[in-house]
Short mmCIF file of C-alpha atoms in Angstrom, two decimals:
data_model
loop_
_atom_site.label_atom_id
_atom_site.label_comp_id
_atom_site.label_asym_id
_atom_site.label_seq_id
_atom_site.Cartn_x
_atom_site.Cartn_y
_atom_site.Cartn_z
CA MET A 1140 132.91 -20.03 227.19
CA LYS A 1141 134.40 -22.01 230.12
CA ASN A 1142 137.43 -20.32 231.58
CA CYS A 1143 138.41 -20.21 235.26
CA TRP A 1144 139.83 -16.68 234.86
CA LEU A 1145 136.47 -15.16 233.93
CA GLN A 1146 135.60 -14.81 237.61
CA ASP A 1147 138.56 -12.43 238.04
CA ILE A 1148 137.22 -9.92 235.51
CA GLU A 1149 135.34 -7.13 237.26
CA ARG A 1150 131.99 -5.76 236.18
CA LYS A 1151 133.46 -2.34 235.35
CA GLU A 1152 135.88 -4.04 232.94
CA PHE A 1153 132.95 -5.70 231.14
CA CYS A 1154 131.14 -2.34 230.96
CA LEU A 1155 134.23 -0.64 229.53
CA ALA A 1156 134.65 -3.36 226.91
CA GLY A 1157 130.98 -3.03 225.93
CA PHE A 1158 131.36 0.73 225.56
CA GLN A 1159 134.47 0.25 223.41
CA SER A 1160 132.65 -2.15 221.09
CA VAL A 1161 129.76 0.33 220.62
CA LEU A 1162 132.18 3.21 220.02
CA ILE A 1163 134.17 1.26 217.42
CA LEU A 1164 130.99 0.23 215.62
CA CYS A 1165 129.74 3.84 215.55
CA VAL A 1166 133.05 5.04 214.09
CA ILE A 1167 133.00 2.33 211.42
CA SER A 1168 129.38 3.12 210.54
CA TRP A 1169 130.09 6.83 210.14
CA LEU A 1170 133.44 6.59 208.33
CA PHE A 1171 132.76 3.68 205.98
CA TYR A 1172 129.03 3.93 205.32
CA ASP A 1173 127.84 7.37 206.47
CA SER A 1174 124.83 5.57 207.90
CA PHE A 1175 124.00 4.10 211.26
CA TRP A 1176 122.04 1.26 209.69
CA PHE A 1177 125.27 -0.65 210.12
CA LEU A 1178 124.52 -0.61 213.86
CA LEU A 1179 121.91 -3.28 213.23
CA GLY A 1180 124.85 -5.67 213.21
CA ALA A 1181 125.80 -4.58 216.74
CA PRO A 1182 124.82 -7.90 218.39
CA ILE A 1183 127.06 -9.90 216.03
CA PHE A 1184 129.96 -7.44 216.15
CA GLY A 1185 129.61 -7.00 219.91
CA THR A 1186 129.68 -10.76 220.48
CA ILE A 1187 132.80 -11.25 218.34
CA TYR A 1188 134.55 -8.28 219.95
CA LEU A 1189 133.72 -9.36 223.50
CA MET A 1190 134.77 -12.96 222.87
CA ASP A 1191 138.13 -11.76 221.56
CA TRP A 1192 138.47 -9.28 224.44
CA LEU A 1193 137.63 -11.96 227.02
CA LYS A 1194 140.25 -14.32 225.58
CA LYS A 1195 142.93 -11.64 225.78
CA ARG A 1196 141.86 -10.43 229.21
CA CYS A 1197 141.84 -13.96 230.64
CA LYS A 1198 145.43 -14.43 229.48
CA GLU A 1199 146.39 -11.22 231.28
CA LYS A 1200 144.66 -12.44 234.47
CA GLU A 1201 146.53 -15.75 234.21
CA ARG A 1202 149.89 -13.95 233.92
CA ILE A 1203 149.05 -11.84 236.97
CA PHE A 1204 148.22 -15.01 238.88
CA CYS A 1205 151.55 -16.57 237.84
CA LEU A 1206 153.35 -13.69 239.57
CA GLN A 1207 151.21 -14.19 242.66
CA PHE A 1208 151.81 -17.95 242.59
CA GLN A 1209 155.55 -17.35 242.42
CA GLU A 1210 155.31 -15.29 245.62
CA PHE A 1211 153.18 -18.05 247.17
CA MET A 1212 155.88 -20.65 246.53
CA ARG A 1213 158.62 -18.36 247.84
CA THR A 1214 156.69 -17.77 251.06
CA LEU A 1215 155.76 -21.44 251.45
CA THR A 1216 159.43 -22.46 251.02
CA ALA A 1217 160.50 -20.02 253.73
CA ASP A 1218 157.84 -21.35 256.13
CA LEU A 1219 158.85 -24.98 255.48
CA ARG A 1220 162.46 -24.07 256.20
CA THR A 1221 161.49 -22.86 259.67
CA GLY A 1222 160.25 -26.36 260.51
CA TYR A 1223 156.49 -26.08 259.93
CA SER A 1224 154.58 -29.09 258.67
CA LEU A 1225 153.04 -28.67 255.21
CA GLU A 1226 149.57 -27.88 256.60
CA ASN A 1227 150.89 -25.33 259.10
CA ALA A 1228 153.17 -23.85 256.45
CA LEU A 1229 150.18 -23.33 254.16
CA LEU A 1230 148.26 -21.65 257.00
CA GLU A 1231 151.20 -19.36 257.76
CA THR A 1232 151.59 -18.58 254.07
CA ALA A 1233 147.93 -17.58 253.93
CA LYS A 1234 148.50 -15.14 256.82
CA GLU A 1235 151.53 -13.59 255.16
CA LEU A 1236 149.85 -13.23 251.78
CA ARG A 1237 147.02 -11.25 253.40
CA THR A 1238 149.52 -8.44 253.96
CA LEU A 1239 150.69 -8.51 250.33
CA TYR A 1240 147.44 -8.85 248.39
CA GLY A 1241 143.95 -7.42 248.61
CA PRO A 1242 140.70 -9.38 248.94
CA GLU A 1243 140.15 -9.14 245.16
CA ASP A 1244 143.46 -10.84 244.26
CA ARG A 1245 143.10 -14.43 243.07
CA ILE A 1246 145.89 -15.95 245.15
CA ARG A 1247 144.43 -14.53 248.36
CA LYS A 1248 140.98 -15.87 247.51
CA GLU A 1249 142.47 -19.31 246.91
CA MET A 1250 144.44 -19.22 250.17
CA GLU A 1251 141.37 -18.18 252.15
CA TYR A 1252 139.47 -21.09 250.63
CA MET A 1253 142.30 -23.48 251.51
CA VAL A 1254 142.21 -22.24 255.12
CA HIS A 1255 138.47 -22.91 255.18
CA GLN A 1256 139.07 -26.45 253.90
CA PHE A 1257 141.62 -27.09 256.66
CA GLU A 1258 139.07 -25.89 259.20
CA LEU A 1259 136.76 -28.63 257.86
CA ASN A 1260 139.55 -31.15 258.63
CA LEU A 1261 140.17 -32.04 255.02
CA SER A 1262 143.52 -33.65 254.22
CA THR A 1263 146.42 -31.65 252.81
CA ASP A 1264 146.41 -33.80 249.67
CA TRP A 1265 142.74 -33.02 249.10
CA VAL A 1266 143.25 -29.30 249.67
CA LEU A 1267 146.14 -29.07 247.20
CA ARG A 1268 144.41 -31.19 244.54
CA SER A 1269 141.29 -29.05 244.94
CA PHE A 1270 143.45 -25.95 244.50
CA ALA A 1271 144.86 -27.30 241.23
CA ALA A 1272 141.40 -28.29 239.98
CA ARG A 1273 139.96 -24.83 240.63
CA VAL A 1274 142.79 -22.84 239.10
CA GLU A 1275 143.29 -24.91 235.93
CA GLN A 1276 146.77 -23.53 235.33
CA GLU A 1277 149.63 -25.63 233.96
CA ASP A 1278 152.25 -24.54 236.50
CA VAL A 1279 149.92 -25.16 239.43
CA HIS A 1280 149.01 -28.62 238.16
CA SER A 1281 152.68 -29.53 237.71
CA PHE A 1282 153.60 -28.21 241.16
CA VAL A 1283 150.80 -30.07 242.97
CA SER A 1284 151.37 -33.35 241.12
CA VAL A 1285 155.14 -33.41 241.65
CA PHE A 1286 154.95 -32.07 245.21
CA LEU A 1287 152.41 -34.65 246.39
CA ALA A 1288 154.12 -37.52 244.54
CA ALA A 1289 157.45 -36.63 246.17
CA GLY A 1290 155.79 -36.40 249.58
CA HIS A 1291 154.40 -39.91 249.29
CA VAL A 1292 157.75 -41.44 248.28
CA GLY A 1293 159.88 -39.49 250.75
CA GLY A 1294 161.10 -36.66 248.52
CA GLU A 1295 162.36 -33.25 249.60
CA PRO A 1296 159.48 -30.73 249.47
CA ILE A 1297 161.72 -27.68 249.91
CA ARG A 1298 163.95 -28.67 247.01
CA ILE A 1299 160.90 -29.33 244.83
CA LEU A 1300 159.47 -25.92 245.68
CA GLU A 1301 162.77 -24.22 244.84
CA GLN A 1302 163.06 -26.02 241.51
CA THR A 1303 159.44 -25.32 240.60
CA GLY A 1304 159.87 -21.68 241.59
CA LYS A 1305 162.98 -21.38 239.43
CA ILE A 1306 161.17 -22.85 236.41
CA LEU A 1307 158.27 -20.44 236.85
CA TYR A 1308 160.65 -17.52 237.37
CA ASP A 1309 162.57 -18.39 234.18
CA LYS A 1310 159.31 -18.67 232.26
CA LEU A 1311 158.15 -15.25 233.45
CA GLU A 1312 161.55 -13.73 232.69
CA VAL A 1313 161.38 -15.03 229.12
CA TYR A 1314 157.94 -13.46 228.76
CA ARG A 1315 159.21 -10.12 230.12
CA GLU A 1316 162.15 -10.16 227.72
CA ILE A 1317 159.85 -10.87 224.78
CA GLN A 1318 157.55 -8.04 225.85
CA THR A 1319 160.51 -5.67 226.12
CA ILE A 1320 161.86 -6.65 222.70
CA THR A 1321 158.46 -6.40 220.97
CA ALA A 1322 157.21 -3.30 222.86
CA ALA A 1323 158.27 -0.90 220.10
CA LYS A 1324 156.67 -3.04 217.38
CA GLN A 1325 153.47 -3.36 219.37
CA MET A 1326 153.31 0.41 219.76
CA GLU A 1327 153.88 0.84 216.03
CA PHE A 1328 151.10 -1.66 215.37
CA ARG A 1329 148.66 0.26 217.61
CA ILE A 1330 149.50 3.51 215.82
CA MET A 1331 149.11 1.90 212.40
CA THR A 1332 145.67 0.55 213.32
CA VAL A 1333 144.46 4.08 214.07
CA ILE A 1334 146.01 5.85 211.05
CA PRO A 1335 143.50 4.54 208.43
CA PHE A 1336 140.59 5.85 210.49
CA GLY A 1337 142.38 9.18 210.88
CA ILE A 1338 142.99 9.47 207.14
CA ILE A 1339 139.36 8.71 206.26
CA ALA A 1340 138.09 11.12 208.93
CA TYR A 1341 140.40 13.86 207.61
CA MET A 1342 139.26 13.28 204.03
CA ARG A 1343 135.62 13.33 205.07
CA LEU A 1344 135.98 16.61 206.96
CA ALA A 1345 138.36 18.38 204.55
CA PHE A 1346 137.04 17.06 201.20
CA SER A 1347 133.51 15.90 201.95
CA GLU A 1348 132.40 16.09 198.29
CA PHE A 1349 135.19 13.67 197.32
CA PHE A 1350 133.75 10.97 199.56
CA GLN A 1351 130.06 11.52 198.82
CA VAL A 1352 130.23 9.29 195.73
CA LEU A 1353 131.07 6.35 198.02
CA TYR A 1354 127.95 6.73 200.14
CA GLY A 1355 124.33 5.98 199.44
CA ASN A 1356 124.86 3.61 196.49
CA LEU A 1357 125.58 -0.09 196.07
CA LEU A 1358 128.97 0.35 194.37
CA GLY A 1359 130.18 2.63 197.14
CA VAL A 1360 129.03 0.17 199.81
CA LEU A 1361 130.90 -2.65 198.07
CA VAL A 1362 134.08 -0.57 197.74
CA MET A 1363 134.03 0.54 201.38
CA SER A 1364 133.19 -2.99 202.54
CA GLY A 1365 136.20 -4.28 200.60
CA CYS A 1366 138.42 -1.66 202.21
CA LEU A 1367 137.08 -2.58 205.64
CA ALA A 1368 137.69 -6.28 204.97
CA CYS A 1369 141.30 -5.56 203.94
CA TYR A 1370 141.79 -3.48 207.08
CA VAL A 1371 140.41 -6.22 209.34
CA GLY A 1372 142.62 -8.83 207.65
CA ALA A 1373 145.73 -6.65 208.02
CA TRP A 1374 144.85 -5.95 211.66
CA TYR A 1375 144.46 -9.65 212.40
CA LEU A 1376 147.77 -10.57 210.77
CA GLY A 1377 149.56 -7.72 212.55
CA ARG A 1378 148.25 -8.78 215.93
CA ARG A 1379 149.25 -12.41 215.37
CA MET A 1380 152.77 -11.25 214.45
CA THR A 1381 153.16 -9.12 217.59
CA GLU A 1382 151.70 -11.65 220.03
CA ILE A 1383 154.20 -14.32 221.08
CA GLU A 1384 153.13 -17.04 223.50
CA VAL A 1385 155.48 -18.49 226.10
#
């Protein structure tokens, strides 16, 4: 799975996701089959769960970077307004961002690498294009392409930065509004995904003899497997309905 945001996911996040996948599989094995033989499918389930988790987590890391990139453009615009050349403005921006972000933040890592490239006497064009190639983010690619093209034909870099910043700001605002509007529905969806497990657990503990006929025989396994398949299908549809891309 090639994704530039994977490097931003910490080891403890991977460990937590692995623990969650094992816990979910144990709950399913106990509630639906009353047997931990189902855990033999842990490698397959764990792989599917982690792939889905990684995809979602990478999107979250990208959104965090978009906020950092917005601050980067705001700071760079202010430095250019003071009369710095583009290279010096980037160096000053790197200094200022050190006070805003920690060493683990992606934008600071990128700025430190850009400073290192300037120390090797690489051109500003090369540094910016390298930045866009590493990040692989649509807004960064658009900014670098338009900014460098305008610089070669005598455009106004400050105006381009302001326009690009406004577009990114509007995009993030739309995402925030969508999140605010759908927050209640997303919470309802999370609650609804837990309720079926709660009902089965309650029935197992309160009326254990009622559920015994569903365990230890082929018909019971087929019935519970069908119920699990319906649950997974409903969960997938519900998540697709509550996730809106911008």
